[in-house]
XYZ file of N, CA, C and O in Angstrom:
420
model
N 18.642 -35.500 9.426
C 19.424 -36.133 10.615
C 18.992 -37.501 10.558
O 17.772 -37.746 10.569
N 19.622 -38.435 10.796
C 19.536 -39.856 11.026
C 18.790 -40.118 12.284
O 17.929 -40.890 12.275
N 19.206 -39.541 13.282
C 18.648 -39.641 14.585
C 17.808 -38.314 14.782
O 18.229 -37.299 14.659
N 16.727 -38.500 15.737
C 15.879 -37.223 16.084
C 16.766 -36.387 16.982
O 17.639 -36.854 17.888
N 16.578 -35.231 16.788
C 17.061 -34.119 17.732
C 16.603 -34.315 19.219
O 15.466 -34.615 19.450
N 17.504 -34.342 20.019
C 17.332 -34.233 21.397
C 17.502 -33.022 22.116
O 18.452 -32.333 21.939
N 16.352 -32.389 22.787
C 16.492 -31.258 23.531
C 16.132 -31.494 24.974
O 15.014 -32.258 25.267
N 17.124 -31.129 26.033
C 16.951 -31.523 27.297
C 17.124 -30.154 28.187
O 18.148 -29.183 27.898
N 16.361 -29.924 29.401
C 16.263 -28.768 30.069
C 16.813 -29.356 31.567
O 16.339 -30.452 31.812
N 17.832 -28.760 31.985
C 18.375 -29.368 33.258
C 18.423 -28.017 34.352
O 18.852 -27.100 33.931
N 17.726 -28.324 35.447
C 17.496 -27.401 36.570
C 16.746 -26.212 36.067
O 16.838 -25.086 36.832
N 15.816 -26.393 35.170
C 14.870 -25.241 34.818
C 13.726 -26.251 34.109
O 13.828 -27.232 33.427
N 12.350 -25.371 34.049
C 11.367 -26.193 33.568
C 11.387 -26.306 31.864
O 12.025 -25.256 31.414
N 10.779 -27.141 31.410
C 10.684 -27.304 29.921
C 9.938 -25.927 29.561
O 8.710 -25.427 29.924
N 10.185 -25.399 28.358
C 9.821 -24.464 27.604
C 9.722 -24.818 26.069
O 10.602 -24.882 25.390
N 8.289 -24.799 25.872
C 7.873 -25.154 24.331
C 8.696 -24.039 23.447
O 9.186 -24.480 22.229
N 8.468 -22.764 23.823
C 9.104 -21.609 23.054
C 10.563 -21.745 22.749
O 11.043 -21.532 21.628
N 11.279 -22.070 23.837
C 12.655 -22.231 23.757
C 12.972 -23.524 22.955
O 14.034 -23.526 22.092
N 12.390 -24.440 23.247
C 12.557 -25.721 22.302
C 12.399 -25.519 20.882
O 13.052 -26.024 19.897
N 11.326 -24.719 20.496
C 11.056 -24.462 19.165
C 12.214 -23.320 18.360
O 12.758 -23.668 17.270
N 12.831 -22.607 19.492
C 13.896 -21.682 18.796
C 15.186 -22.849 18.641
O 15.764 -22.499 17.705
N 15.407 -23.682 19.601
C 16.391 -24.432 19.330
C 16.360 -25.559 17.981
O 17.087 -25.472 17.339
N 15.093 -25.930 17.828
C 14.670 -26.774 16.591
C 15.022 -25.933 15.234
O 15.736 -26.394 14.510
N 14.725 -24.705 15.265
C 14.903 -23.770 14.251
C 16.294 -23.606 13.930
O 16.867 -23.609 12.856
N 17.232 -23.382 15.074
C 18.586 -23.115 14.969
C 19.133 -24.385 14.510
O 20.075 -24.349 13.615
N 18.933 -25.707 14.786
C 19.468 -26.914 14.391
C 19.261 -27.184 13.067
O 20.082 -27.654 12.209
N 18.044 -26.921 12.466
C 17.428 -26.849 11.047
C 18.537 -25.999 10.183
O 19.013 -26.485 9.401
N 19.014 -24.856 10.999
C 19.984 -24.055 10.133
C 21.355 -24.871 9.936
O 22.244 -24.722 9.111
N 21.744 -25.352 11.112
C 22.969 -26.188 11.287
C 22.878 -27.211 10.274
O 23.897 -27.516 9.381
N 21.799 -27.913 9.999
C 21.625 -29.030 8.906
C 22.045 -28.475 7.406
O 22.492 -29.175 6.647
N 21.750 -26.998 7.280
C 22.033 -26.469 5.939
C 23.616 -26.331 5.712
O 23.989 -26.375 4.635
N 24.313 -26.281 6.788
C 25.776 -25.937 6.816
C 26.339 -27.241 6.434
O 27.289 -27.297 5.780
N 25.896 -28.106 7.194
C 26.432 -29.496 7.140
C 25.499 -30.567 6.851
O 24.798 -30.958 7.832
N 25.301 -30.898 5.553
C 24.138 -31.949 5.154
C 24.257 -33.329 5.565
O 23.502 -34.058 5.358
N 25.444 -33.686 6.193
C 25.825 -35.013 6.794
C 25.707 -35.015 8.295
O 26.274 -35.785 9.056
N 24.982 -34.076 8.759
C 24.694 -34.050 10.454
C 23.767 -35.291 10.769
O 22.688 -35.450 10.317
N 24.357 -36.065 11.585
C 23.807 -37.468 11.731
C 22.877 -37.308 12.864
O 21.698 -38.037 13.117
N 23.185 -36.430 14.028
C 22.533 -36.464 15.114
C 22.770 -35.148 15.904
O 23.871 -34.513 15.728
N 21.975 -34.551 16.854
C 22.224 -33.485 17.580
C 21.601 -33.536 18.944
O 20.320 -33.976 19.047
N 22.263 -33.252 19.882
C 21.682 -33.334 21.382
C 21.890 -31.705 21.906
O 23.177 -31.355 21.837
N 21.036 -31.116 22.486
C 21.035 -29.793 23.081
C 20.555 -29.823 24.406
O 19.624 -30.166 24.638
N 21.566 -29.179 25.364
C 21.265 -29.356 26.858
C 21.322 -27.824 27.135
O 22.044 -27.195 27.079
N 20.059 -27.353 27.742
C 19.929 -26.093 28.330
C 20.103 -26.365 29.747
O 18.988 -26.945 30.256
N 21.058 -25.696 30.507
C 21.095 -25.942 31.985
C 21.175 -24.526 32.650
O 21.507 -23.612 32.183
N 20.484 -24.511 33.691
C 20.567 -23.414 34.687
C 21.406 -23.945 36.100
O 20.880 -24.457 36.913
N 22.758 -23.696 35.822
C 23.519 -24.376 36.986
C 23.283 -23.574 38.297
O 22.767 -22.763 38.464
N 23.393 -24.724 39.378
C 23.215 -24.075 40.697
C 24.068 -22.783 40.924
O 25.184 -22.700 40.415
N 23.481 -21.792 41.717
C 24.310 -20.643 41.836
C 25.482 -20.651 42.913
O 25.651 -21.817 43.699
N 26.387 -20.062 42.544
C 27.627 -20.134 43.303
C 27.791 -18.511 43.987
O 27.037 -17.655 43.590
N 28.718 -18.661 44.972
C 28.730 -17.255 45.544
C 28.955 -16.172 44.524
O 28.684 -15.024 44.848
N 29.928 -16.473 43.615
C 30.109 -15.415 42.562
C 29.008 -15.048 41.729
O 28.909 -13.755 41.274
N 28.071 -15.980 41.411
C 27.121 -15.718 40.599
C 25.947 -14.989 41.076
O 25.498 -15.272 42.261
N 25.316 -13.757 40.648
C 24.223 -13.245 41.039
C 22.997 -13.562 40.083
O 23.238 -13.184 38.932
N 22.015 -14.089 40.493
C 20.755 -14.380 39.811
C 20.980 -15.833 39.049
O 22.001 -16.568 39.381
N 20.117 -15.943 38.228
C 20.052 -17.196 37.477
C 21.007 -17.005 36.288
O 21.107 -16.011 35.893
N 21.730 -18.324 36.108
C 22.586 -18.300 34.677
C 22.210 -19.471 33.973
O 21.527 -20.254 34.378
N 22.530 -19.376 32.792
C 22.257 -20.357 31.811
C 23.518 -20.954 30.998
O 24.331 -19.885 30.681
N 23.330 -21.831 30.786
C 24.630 -22.697 29.966
C 23.957 -23.535 28.906
O 22.894 -24.303 29.145
N 24.498 -23.609 27.643
C 24.062 -24.322 26.598
C 25.092 -25.309 25.976
O 26.305 -24.921 25.892
N 24.939 -26.577 25.881
C 25.835 -27.761 25.478
C 25.208 -28.026 24.088
O 23.886 -28.776 24.264
N 25.987 -28.141 23.093
C 25.484 -28.728 21.818
C 26.541 -29.920 21.505
O 27.808 -29.794 21.501
N 25.913 -31.195 21.254
C 26.718 -32.240 20.806
C 26.221 -32.646 19.301
O 24.960 -33.004 19.298
N 27.092 -32.707 18.508
C 26.722 -33.012 17.184
C 27.648 -34.130 16.600
O 28.740 -34.237 16.884
N 26.782 -35.221 15.840
C 27.533 -36.246 15.451
C 27.627 -36.014 13.893
O 26.417 -35.726 13.149
N 28.764 -36.104 13.349
C 29.018 -35.954 11.736
C 29.918 -37.184 11.720
O 30.529 -37.671 12.369
N 30.053 -37.398 10.194
C 30.855 -38.749 9.951
C 32.417 -38.365 10.409
O 32.939 -37.348 10.052
N 32.667 -39.304 11.074
C 34.129 -39.197 11.729
C 34.300 -38.390 12.770
O 35.559 -38.447 13.274
N 33.499 -37.806 13.375
C 33.739 -36.807 14.493
C 32.323 -36.754 15.269
O 31.283 -37.073 14.766
N 32.629 -36.251 16.589
C 31.579 -35.537 17.270
C 32.033 -34.404 17.882
O 33.117 -34.166 18.144
N 31.167 -33.334 17.479
C 31.732 -31.872 17.738
C 30.865 -31.587 18.964
O 29.578 -31.503 18.946
N 31.441 -30.886 19.915
C 30.942 -30.688 21.132
C 31.242 -29.194 21.433
O 32.307 -28.745 21.630
N 30.209 -28.561 21.589
C 30.185 -26.821 22.054
C 29.598 -26.815 23.555
O 28.547 -27.331 23.901
N 30.359 -26.256 24.241
C 29.955 -26.132 25.613
C 30.456 -24.731 26.204
O 31.610 -24.324 26.054
N 29.692 -23.845 26.322
C 29.772 -22.399 26.859
C 29.679 -22.281 28.464
O 29.071 -22.947 28.819
N 30.362 -21.195 28.842
C 30.446 -20.731 30.200
C 28.990 -20.323 30.461
O 28.356 -19.772 29.671
N 28.475 -20.338 31.702
C 27.046 -19.925 31.912
C 26.958 -18.343 31.927
O 28.027 -17.802 32.235
N 26.071 -17.786 31.394
C 25.977 -16.425 31.427
C 24.363 -16.210 31.833
O 23.661 -16.918 31.892
N 24.097 -14.632 32.126
C 23.059 -14.248 32.837
C 21.637 -14.512 31.959
O 20.592 -14.198 32.554
N 21.794 -14.578 30.780
C 20.599 -14.464 29.957
C 20.569 -15.721 28.947
O 21.491 -15.933 28.200
N 19.348 -16.180 28.802
C 19.299 -17.490 27.982
C 19.408 -17.490 26.811
O 20.187 -18.022 26.076
N 18.875 -16.139 26.043
C 19.174 -16.046 24.735
C 20.453 -15.646 24.183
O 21.250 -16.267 23.068
N 21.195 -15.247 25.213
C 22.859 -14.914 25.107
C 23.702 -16.315 24.904
O 24.475 -16.529 24.116
N 23.088 -17.018 25.827
C 23.784 -18.305 26.119
C 23.472 -19.162 24.561
O 24.580 -19.872 23.987
N 22.373 -19.103 24.256
C 22.113 -19.730 23.003
C 22.743 -19.242 21.759
O 23.219 -19.890 20.774
N 22.783 -18.046 21.750
C 23.495 -17.262 20.710
C 24.926 -17.524 20.569
O 25.420 -18.127 19.446
N 25.554 -17.731 21.763
C 27.056 -17.961 21.651
C 27.360 -19.214 21.430
O 28.125 -19.798 20.513
N 26.466 -20.121 21.891
C 26.786 -21.778 21.726
C 26.643 -21.984 20.223
O 27.196 -22.635 19.481
N 25.543 -21.619 19.648
C 25.273 -21.759 18.208
C 26.245 -21.043 17.254
O 26.361 -21.610 16.060
N 26.519 -19.825 17.785
C 27.685 -19.191 16.682
C 28.951 -20.345 16.511
O 29.518 -20.285 15.650
N 29.282 -20.655 17.841
C 30.333 -21.534 17.838
C 30.137 -22.979 17.137
O 30.853 -23.422 16.202
N 28.955 -23.397 17.237
C 28.588 -24.562 16.408
C 28.535 -24.457 15.003
O 29.157 -25.158 14.342
N 28.039 -23.384 14.319
C 28.275 -23.097 13.015
C 29.580 -22.943 12.617
O 29.998 -23.523 11.634
N 30.335 -22.254 13.292
C 31.791 -22.289 12.952
C 32.418 -23.573 12.816
O 33.298 -23.982 11.786
N 32.388 -24.216 13.881
C 32.937 -25.546 13.922
C 32.511 -26.581 12.835
O 33.242 -27.368 12.332
N 31.176 -26.441 12.651
C 30.533 -27.274 11.397
C 31.082 -26.847 10.203
O 31.512 -27.811 9.301
N 31.282 -25.498 10.069
C 31.763 -25.022 8.728
C 33.322 -25.435 8.542
O 33.695 -26.199 7.419
N 34.178 -25.503 9.599
C 35.284 -25.975 9.394
C 35.428 -27.429 9.230
O 36.408 -27.805 8.604
N 34.640 -28.347 10.032
C 34.552 -29.571 9.637
C 34.195 -29.827 8.359
O 35.015 -30.881 7.716
N 33.447 -29.216 7.739
C 32.957 -29.535 6.333
C 34.042 -29.013 5.328
O 34.298 -30.087 4.150
N 34.836 -28.122 5.582
C 36.054 -27.724 4.826
C 37.129 -28.649 4.848
O 37.614 -28.878 3.658
N 37.447 -29.332 6.018
C 38.112 -30.534 6.141
C 37.922 -31.560 5.482
O 38.764 -32.573 4.850
N 36.571 -31.828 5.147
C 36.143 -33.110 4.634
C 35.949 -33.146 3.056
O 35.936 -34.162 2.481
N 36.045 -31.767 2.755
C 35.934 -31.646 1.153
C 37.379 -32.293 0.551
O 38.557 -31.997 0.950
N 37.032 -32.805 -0.525
C 38.353 -33.483 -1.294
C 38.826 -32.471 -2.061
O 38.503 -31.363 -2.580
N 40.488 -32.596 -2.155
C 41.177 -31.607 -2.805
C 41.623 -30.461 -2.193
O 42.288 -29.480 -2.312
């Protein structure tokens, strides 16, 4: 990547283990799209609402590729690993789709 990965935690304390997990997943994204210029990942624990019971987690991924910015934002869920899995699964799919559209011919 041309720009360093940015990992931000919002409404929850920083976790070295979670950041390392994110860095490993972003490295896999770079294998899917070799022209990934930058990536920002925000892990949020939104404020509780009357409908939500307990803590929830949301993950937002912003990826810069030539000619586009791909943004993945998922609804909050009750487990951080599930939030991470869902967001990165969508990110992989969108990067693959973008790479396919960019291929000549």
